[in-house]
Tab-separated table of C-alpha atoms and ligand atoms in Angstrom:
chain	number	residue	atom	x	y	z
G	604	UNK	CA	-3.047	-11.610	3.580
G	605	UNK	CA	-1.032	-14.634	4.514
G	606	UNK	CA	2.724	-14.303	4.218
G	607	UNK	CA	5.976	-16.205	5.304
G	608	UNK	CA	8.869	-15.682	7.208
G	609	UNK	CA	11.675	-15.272	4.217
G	610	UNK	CA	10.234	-13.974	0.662
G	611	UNK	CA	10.051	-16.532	-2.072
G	612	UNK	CA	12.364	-15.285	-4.775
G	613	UNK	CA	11.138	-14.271	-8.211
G	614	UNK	CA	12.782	-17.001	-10.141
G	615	UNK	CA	10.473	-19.235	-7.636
G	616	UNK	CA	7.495	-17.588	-8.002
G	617	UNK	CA	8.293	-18.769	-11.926
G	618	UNK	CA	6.649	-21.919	-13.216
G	619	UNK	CA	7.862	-24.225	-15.395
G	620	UNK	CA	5.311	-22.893	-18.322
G	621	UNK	CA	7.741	-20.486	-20.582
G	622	UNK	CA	6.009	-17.504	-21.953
G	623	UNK	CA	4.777	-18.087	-25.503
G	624	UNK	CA	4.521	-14.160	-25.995
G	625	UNK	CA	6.017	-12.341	-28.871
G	626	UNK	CA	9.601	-10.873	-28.103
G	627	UNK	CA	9.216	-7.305	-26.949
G	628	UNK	CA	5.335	-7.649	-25.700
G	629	UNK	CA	4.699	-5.507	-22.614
G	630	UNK	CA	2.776	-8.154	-20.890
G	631	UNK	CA	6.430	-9.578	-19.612
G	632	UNK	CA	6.974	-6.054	-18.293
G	633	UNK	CA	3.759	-6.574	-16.359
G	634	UNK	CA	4.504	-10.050	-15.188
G	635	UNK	CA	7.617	-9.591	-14.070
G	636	UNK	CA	6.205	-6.917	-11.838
G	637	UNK	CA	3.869	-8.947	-10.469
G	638	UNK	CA	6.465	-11.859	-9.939
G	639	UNK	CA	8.928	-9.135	-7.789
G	640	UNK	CA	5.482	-7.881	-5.870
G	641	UNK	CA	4.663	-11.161	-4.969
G	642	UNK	CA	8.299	-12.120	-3.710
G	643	UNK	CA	8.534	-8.324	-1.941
G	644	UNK	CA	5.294	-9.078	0.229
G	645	UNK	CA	6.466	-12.065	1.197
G	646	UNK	CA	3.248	-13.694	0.182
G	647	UNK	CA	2.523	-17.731	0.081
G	648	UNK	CA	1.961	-19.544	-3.356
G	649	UNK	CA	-0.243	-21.435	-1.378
G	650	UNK	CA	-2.559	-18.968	-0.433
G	651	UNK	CA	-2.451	-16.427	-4.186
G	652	UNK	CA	-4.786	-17.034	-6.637
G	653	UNK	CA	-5.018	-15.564	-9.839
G	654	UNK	CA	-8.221	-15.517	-12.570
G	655	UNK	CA	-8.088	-14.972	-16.494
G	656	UNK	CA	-10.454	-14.485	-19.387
G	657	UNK	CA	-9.025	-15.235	-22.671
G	658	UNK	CA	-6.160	-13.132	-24.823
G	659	UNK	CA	-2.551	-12.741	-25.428
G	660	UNK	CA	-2.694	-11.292	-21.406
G	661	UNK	CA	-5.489	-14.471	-20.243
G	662	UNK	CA	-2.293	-16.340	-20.512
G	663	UNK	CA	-0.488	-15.341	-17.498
G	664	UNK	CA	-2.229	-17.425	-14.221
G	665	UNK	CA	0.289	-19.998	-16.565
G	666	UNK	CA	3.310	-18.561	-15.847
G	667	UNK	CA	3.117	-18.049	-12.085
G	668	UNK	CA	3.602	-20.536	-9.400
G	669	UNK	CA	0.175	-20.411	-7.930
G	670	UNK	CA	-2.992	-21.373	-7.793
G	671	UNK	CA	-4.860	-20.152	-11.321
G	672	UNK	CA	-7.850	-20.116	-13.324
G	673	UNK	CA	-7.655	-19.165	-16.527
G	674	UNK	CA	-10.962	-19.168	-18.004
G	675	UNK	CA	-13.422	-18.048	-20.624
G	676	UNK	CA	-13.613	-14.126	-22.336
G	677	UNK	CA	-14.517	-11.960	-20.083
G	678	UNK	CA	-15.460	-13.539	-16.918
G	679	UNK	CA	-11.951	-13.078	-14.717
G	680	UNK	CA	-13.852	-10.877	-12.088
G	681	UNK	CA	-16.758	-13.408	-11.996
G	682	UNK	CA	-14.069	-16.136	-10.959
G	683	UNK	CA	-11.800	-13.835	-8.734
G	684	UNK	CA	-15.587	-12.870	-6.992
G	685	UNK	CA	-16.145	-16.172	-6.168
G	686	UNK	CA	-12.457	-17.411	-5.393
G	687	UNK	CA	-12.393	-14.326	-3.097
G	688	UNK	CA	-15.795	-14.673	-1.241
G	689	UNK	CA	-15.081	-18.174	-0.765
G	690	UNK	CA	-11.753	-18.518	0.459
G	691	UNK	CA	-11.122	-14.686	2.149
G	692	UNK	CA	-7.659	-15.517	3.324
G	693	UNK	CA	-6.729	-16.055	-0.124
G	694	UNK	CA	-4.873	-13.166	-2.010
G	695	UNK	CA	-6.831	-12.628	-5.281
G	696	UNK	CA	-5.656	-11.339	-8.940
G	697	UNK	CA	-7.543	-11.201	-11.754
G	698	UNK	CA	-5.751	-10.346	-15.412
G	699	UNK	CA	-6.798	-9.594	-18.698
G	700	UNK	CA	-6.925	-7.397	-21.531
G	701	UNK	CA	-8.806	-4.219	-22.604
G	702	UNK	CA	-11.153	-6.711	-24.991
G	703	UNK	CA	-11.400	-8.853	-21.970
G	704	UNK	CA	-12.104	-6.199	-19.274
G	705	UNK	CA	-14.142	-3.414	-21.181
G	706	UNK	CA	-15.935	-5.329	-24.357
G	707	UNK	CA	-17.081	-9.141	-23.491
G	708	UNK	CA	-16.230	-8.841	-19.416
G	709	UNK	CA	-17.160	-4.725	-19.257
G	710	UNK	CA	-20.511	-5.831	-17.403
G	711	UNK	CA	-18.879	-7.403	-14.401
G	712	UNK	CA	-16.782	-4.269	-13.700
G	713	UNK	CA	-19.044	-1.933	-12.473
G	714	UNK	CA	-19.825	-4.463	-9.983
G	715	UNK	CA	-16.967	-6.032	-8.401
G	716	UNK	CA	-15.603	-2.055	-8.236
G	717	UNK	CA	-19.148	-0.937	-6.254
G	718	UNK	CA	-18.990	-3.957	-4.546
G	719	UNK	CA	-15.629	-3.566	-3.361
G	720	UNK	CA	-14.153	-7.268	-3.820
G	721	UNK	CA	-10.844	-7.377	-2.251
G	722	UNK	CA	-9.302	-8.499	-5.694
G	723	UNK	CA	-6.244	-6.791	-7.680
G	724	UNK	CA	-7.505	-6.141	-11.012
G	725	UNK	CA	-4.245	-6.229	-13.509
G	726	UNK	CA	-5.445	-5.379	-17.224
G	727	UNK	CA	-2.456	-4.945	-19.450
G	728	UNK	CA	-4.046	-2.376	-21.934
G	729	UNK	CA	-2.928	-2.453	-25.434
G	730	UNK	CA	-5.778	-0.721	-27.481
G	731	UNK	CA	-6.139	-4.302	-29.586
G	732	UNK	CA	-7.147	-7.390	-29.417
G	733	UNK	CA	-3.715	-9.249	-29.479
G	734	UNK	CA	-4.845	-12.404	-29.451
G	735	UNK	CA	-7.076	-12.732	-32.131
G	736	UNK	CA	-5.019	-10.101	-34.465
G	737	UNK	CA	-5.828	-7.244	-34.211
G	738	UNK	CA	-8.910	-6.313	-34.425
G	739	UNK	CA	-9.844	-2.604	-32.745
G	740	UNK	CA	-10.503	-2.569	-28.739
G	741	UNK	CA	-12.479	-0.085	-26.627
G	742	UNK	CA	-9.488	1.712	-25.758
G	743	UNK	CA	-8.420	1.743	-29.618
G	744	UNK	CA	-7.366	5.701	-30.455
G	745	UNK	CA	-10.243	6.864	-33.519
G	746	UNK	CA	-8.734	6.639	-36.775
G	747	UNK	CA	-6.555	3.235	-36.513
G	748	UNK	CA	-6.052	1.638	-39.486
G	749	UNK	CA	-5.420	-2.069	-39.106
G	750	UNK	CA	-6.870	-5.082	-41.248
G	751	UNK	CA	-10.203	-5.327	-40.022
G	752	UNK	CA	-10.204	-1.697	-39.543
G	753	UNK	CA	-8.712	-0.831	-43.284
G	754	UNK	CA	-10.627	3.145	-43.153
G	755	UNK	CA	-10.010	3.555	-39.727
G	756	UNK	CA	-11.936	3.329	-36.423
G	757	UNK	CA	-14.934	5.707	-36.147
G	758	UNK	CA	-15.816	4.703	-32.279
G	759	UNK	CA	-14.090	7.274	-29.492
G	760	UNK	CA	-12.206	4.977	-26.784
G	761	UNK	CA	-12.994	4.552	-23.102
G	762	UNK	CA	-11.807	6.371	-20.719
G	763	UNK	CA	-11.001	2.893	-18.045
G	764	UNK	CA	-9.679	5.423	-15.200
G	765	UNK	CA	-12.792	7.893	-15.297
G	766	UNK	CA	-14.876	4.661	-15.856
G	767	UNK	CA	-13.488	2.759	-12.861
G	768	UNK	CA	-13.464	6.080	-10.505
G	769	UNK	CA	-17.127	6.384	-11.444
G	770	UNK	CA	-18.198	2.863	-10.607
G	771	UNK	CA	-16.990	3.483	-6.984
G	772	UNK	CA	-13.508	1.528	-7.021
G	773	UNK	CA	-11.889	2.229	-4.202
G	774	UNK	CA	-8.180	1.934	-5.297
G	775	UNK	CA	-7.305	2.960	-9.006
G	776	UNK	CA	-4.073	3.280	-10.500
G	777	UNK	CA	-2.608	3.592	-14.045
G	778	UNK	CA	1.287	1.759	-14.697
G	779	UNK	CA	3.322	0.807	-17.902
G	780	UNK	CA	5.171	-1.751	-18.482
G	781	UNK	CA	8.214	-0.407	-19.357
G	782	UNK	CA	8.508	1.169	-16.157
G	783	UNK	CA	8.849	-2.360	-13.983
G	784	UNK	CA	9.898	-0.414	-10.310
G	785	UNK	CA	7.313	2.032	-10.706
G	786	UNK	CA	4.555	-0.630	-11.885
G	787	UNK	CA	6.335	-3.295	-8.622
G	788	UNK	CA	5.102	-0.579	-6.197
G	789	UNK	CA	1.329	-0.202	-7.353
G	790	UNK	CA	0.832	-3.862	-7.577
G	791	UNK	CA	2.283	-4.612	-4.092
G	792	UNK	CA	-0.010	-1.323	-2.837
G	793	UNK	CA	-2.856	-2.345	-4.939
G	794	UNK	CA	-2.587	-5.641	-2.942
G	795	UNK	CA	-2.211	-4.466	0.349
G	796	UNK	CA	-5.450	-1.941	-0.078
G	797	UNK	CA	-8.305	-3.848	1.414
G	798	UNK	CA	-10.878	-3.859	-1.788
G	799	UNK	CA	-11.202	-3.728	-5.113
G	800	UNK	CA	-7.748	-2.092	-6.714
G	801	UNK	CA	-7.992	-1.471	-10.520
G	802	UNK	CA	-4.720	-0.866	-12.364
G	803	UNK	CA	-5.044	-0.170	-16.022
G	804	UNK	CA	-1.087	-1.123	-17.613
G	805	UNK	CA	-0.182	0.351	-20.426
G	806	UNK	CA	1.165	-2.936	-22.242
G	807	UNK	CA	2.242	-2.435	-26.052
G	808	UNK	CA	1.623	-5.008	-29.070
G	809	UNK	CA	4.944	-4.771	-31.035
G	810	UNK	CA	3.003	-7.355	-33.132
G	811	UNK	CA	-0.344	-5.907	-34.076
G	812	UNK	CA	-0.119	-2.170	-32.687
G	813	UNK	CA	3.649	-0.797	-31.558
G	814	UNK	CA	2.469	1.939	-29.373
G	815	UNK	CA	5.740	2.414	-27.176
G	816	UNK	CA	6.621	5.784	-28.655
G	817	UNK	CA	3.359	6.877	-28.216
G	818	UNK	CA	2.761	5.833	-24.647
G	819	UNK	CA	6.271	7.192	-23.891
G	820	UNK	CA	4.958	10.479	-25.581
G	821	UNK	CA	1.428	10.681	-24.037
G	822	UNK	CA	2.535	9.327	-20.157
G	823	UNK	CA	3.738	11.251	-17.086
G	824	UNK	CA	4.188	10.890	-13.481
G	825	UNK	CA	1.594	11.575	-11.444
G	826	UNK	CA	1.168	15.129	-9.762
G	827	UNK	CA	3.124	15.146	-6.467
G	828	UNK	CA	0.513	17.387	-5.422
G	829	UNK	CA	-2.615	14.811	-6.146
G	830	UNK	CA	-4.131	14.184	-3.079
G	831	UNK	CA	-5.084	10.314	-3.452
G	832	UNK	CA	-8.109	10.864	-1.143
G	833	UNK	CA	-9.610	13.299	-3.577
G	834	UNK	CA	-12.022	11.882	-5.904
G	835	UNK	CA	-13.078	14.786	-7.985
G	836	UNK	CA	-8.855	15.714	-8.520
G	837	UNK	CA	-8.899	12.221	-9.494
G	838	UNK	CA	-11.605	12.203	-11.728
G	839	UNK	CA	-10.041	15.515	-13.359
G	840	UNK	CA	-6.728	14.232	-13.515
G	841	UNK	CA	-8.220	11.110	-15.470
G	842	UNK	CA	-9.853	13.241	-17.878
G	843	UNK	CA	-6.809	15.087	-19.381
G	844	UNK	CA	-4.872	14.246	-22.453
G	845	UNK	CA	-1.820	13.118	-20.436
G	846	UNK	CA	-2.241	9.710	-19.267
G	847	UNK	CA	-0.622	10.412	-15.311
G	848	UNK	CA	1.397	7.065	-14.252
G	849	UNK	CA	0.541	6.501	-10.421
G	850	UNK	CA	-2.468	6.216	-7.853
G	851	UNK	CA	-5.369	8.067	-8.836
G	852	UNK	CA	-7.643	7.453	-5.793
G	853	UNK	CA	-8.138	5.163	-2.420
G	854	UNK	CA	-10.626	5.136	-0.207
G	855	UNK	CA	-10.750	2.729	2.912
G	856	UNK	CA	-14.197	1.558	2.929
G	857	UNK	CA	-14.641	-2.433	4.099
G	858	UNK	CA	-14.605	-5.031	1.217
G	859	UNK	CA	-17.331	-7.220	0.059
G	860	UNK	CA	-16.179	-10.475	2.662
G	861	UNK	CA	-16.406	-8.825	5.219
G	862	UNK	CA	-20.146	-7.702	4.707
G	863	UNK	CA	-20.545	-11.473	3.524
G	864	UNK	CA	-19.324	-12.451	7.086
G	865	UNK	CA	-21.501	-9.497	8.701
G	866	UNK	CA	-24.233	-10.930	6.731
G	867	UNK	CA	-24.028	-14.417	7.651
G	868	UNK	CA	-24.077	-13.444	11.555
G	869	UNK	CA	-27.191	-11.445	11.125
G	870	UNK	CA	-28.754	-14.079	9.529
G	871	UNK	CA	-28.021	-16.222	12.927
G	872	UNK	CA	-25.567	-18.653	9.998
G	873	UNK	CA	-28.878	-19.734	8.978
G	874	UNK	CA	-27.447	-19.739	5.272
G	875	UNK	CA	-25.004	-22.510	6.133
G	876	UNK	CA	-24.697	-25.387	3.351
G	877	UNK	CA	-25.285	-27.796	6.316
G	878	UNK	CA	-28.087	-25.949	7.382
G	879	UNK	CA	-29.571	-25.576	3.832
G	880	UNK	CA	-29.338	-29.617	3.389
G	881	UNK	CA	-30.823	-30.784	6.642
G	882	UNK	CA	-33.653	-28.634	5.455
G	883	UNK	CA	-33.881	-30.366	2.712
G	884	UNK	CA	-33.490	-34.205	4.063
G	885	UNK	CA	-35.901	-33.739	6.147
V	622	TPP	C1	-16.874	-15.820	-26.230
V	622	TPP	C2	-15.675	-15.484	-27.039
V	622	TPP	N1	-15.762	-14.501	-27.961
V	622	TPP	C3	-14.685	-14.167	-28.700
V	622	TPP	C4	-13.493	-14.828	-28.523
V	622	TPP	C5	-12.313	-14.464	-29.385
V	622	TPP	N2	-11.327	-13.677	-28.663
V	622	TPP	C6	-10.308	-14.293	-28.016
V	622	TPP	S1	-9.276	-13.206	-27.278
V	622	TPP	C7	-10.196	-11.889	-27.838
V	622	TPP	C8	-9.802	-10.481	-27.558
V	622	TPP	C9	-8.529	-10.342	-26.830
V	622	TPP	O1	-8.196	-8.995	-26.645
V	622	TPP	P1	-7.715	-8.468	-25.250
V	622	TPP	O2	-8.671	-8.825	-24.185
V	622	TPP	O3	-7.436	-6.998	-25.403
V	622	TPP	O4	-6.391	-9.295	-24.942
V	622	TPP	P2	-4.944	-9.230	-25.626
V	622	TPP	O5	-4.879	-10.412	-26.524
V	622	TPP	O6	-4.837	-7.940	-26.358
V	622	TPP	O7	-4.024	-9.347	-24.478
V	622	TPP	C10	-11.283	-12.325	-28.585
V	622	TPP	C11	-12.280	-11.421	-29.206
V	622	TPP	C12	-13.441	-15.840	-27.541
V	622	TPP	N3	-12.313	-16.501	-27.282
V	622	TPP	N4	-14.533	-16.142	-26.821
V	623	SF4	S1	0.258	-10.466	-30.334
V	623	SF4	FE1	0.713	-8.572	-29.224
V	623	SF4	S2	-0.218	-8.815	-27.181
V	623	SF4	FE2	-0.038	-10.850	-28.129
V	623	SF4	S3	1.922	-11.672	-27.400
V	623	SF4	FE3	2.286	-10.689	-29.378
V	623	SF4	S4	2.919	-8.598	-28.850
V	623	SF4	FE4	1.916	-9.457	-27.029
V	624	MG	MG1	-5.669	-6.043	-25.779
């Protein structure tokens, strides 16, 4: 993690791209989180980097003065993999929503979390797809009623914390975005773990699905006596009706450049792109 002397301040770390988001959205919750995490740690706008798929939340690499990719449905891990493994020094985001992370892009997380990319994983989960309408999500409660759900959804939603603890992540958190401090802190620890840190945000829709009552309702702090190191208490704690706000798990294992690096050494750098190319010119 590069960082600089003096902080940039979070009216820097702004660009000049105004949010086009419906008043009252959580996803401005969520990036002004990540705006004062960014300024807290100090970090350098030239060396952050932040990936997208597509949705109402694919906007946001926009709206922050960095580097960012914001690219097609589904495939922000696939770019923050790549961005990561090439450029290590970098500090990585990817962003998205629950359509984006668990329906088109669901394949890629089981392996960037076993893999352990050294990437901060923000989805900004609103049960809906935003962008497109609202049409029902994989995280969408059974029984919503919405246009292109007019009898209800039949389909039980995922479980993203249980999901992500299974697939080996080694740093998983839930936030919401009406609780900025609280979500500030996991994003600046989810950065500073070395790995693959998932935090699922709970991100309301005022527009297609207004679930702040209900998330206020259904969310608590996490158990002062959760031991983060515990995977099963984690795993439990995931499974319950309340939806705990805080770290669920960590483990310090190394992340996926590093064995890239380890890799390249064993292989004597034969795998160079120089090396490659006077293979083939000869
Ligand atoms: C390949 C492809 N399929 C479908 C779409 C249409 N589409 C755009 S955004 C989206 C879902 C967005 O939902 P979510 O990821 O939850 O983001 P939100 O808008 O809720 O933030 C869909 C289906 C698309 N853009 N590209
Ligand atoms: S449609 Fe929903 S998710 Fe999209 S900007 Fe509006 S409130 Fe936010
Ligand atoms: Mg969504």
């Amino acid at each position: 993690m590069i960082t600089l002397a003096e902080p940039i301040k979070v009216k820097d770390w702004k660009s000049d791209v105004k949010p086009i988001w419906c008043p009252g959205c959580g996803d401005y919750g969520v990036l002004n989180s990540l705006l004062k995490a960014l300024s807290d740690l100090k970090l350098d706008p030239d060396h952050v980097a932040i990936a997208s798929g597509i949705g109402c939340s694919g906007r946001f690499p926009a709206f922050v003065n960095a580097y960012g990719f914001h690219g097609v449905h589904g495939r922000a891990l696939p770019l923050a993999t790549g961005i990561k493994t090439a450029n290590p020094e970098l500090t990585v985001f990817a962003v998205g929503g629950d359509g984006d992370a668990f329906s088109i892009g669901g394949g890629h997380l089981p392996h960037a979390a076993r893999r352990n990319v050294d990437v901060t994983y923000v989805v900004m989960d609103n049960e809906i797809y935003g962008l497109t309408k609202g049409q029902p999500s994989p995280t969408s409660p059974i029984g919503m009623e919405r246009k292109a759900s007019p009898y209800g959804t039949y389909d039980a939603p995922l479980n993203p914390i249980a999901m992500v603890l299974s697939y080996g992540a080694s740093f998983v958190a839930r936030g919401f975005s009406s609780q900025p401090r609280e979500l500030t802190e996991l994003i600046k620890r989810g950065v500073q773990h070395q790995g693959f840190s998932f935090i699922q945000v709970m991100s309301p829709c005022v527009t297609f699905f207004d679930t702040y009552a209900y998330f206020k309702e259904i969310t608590a702090p996490m158990p002062e006596s959760h031991d983060p190191s515990d995977r099963m208490a984690a795993m439990q704690l995931a499974l319950e009706r309340t939806q705990y706000l805080g770290v669920f798990y960590e483990d310090n294992r190394p992340p996926h450049h590093v064995h890239m690096e380890e890799l390249q050494e064993k292989a004597g750098n034969h795998l160079t792109l120089e090396k490659l190319l006077e293979r083939f010119q000869r």
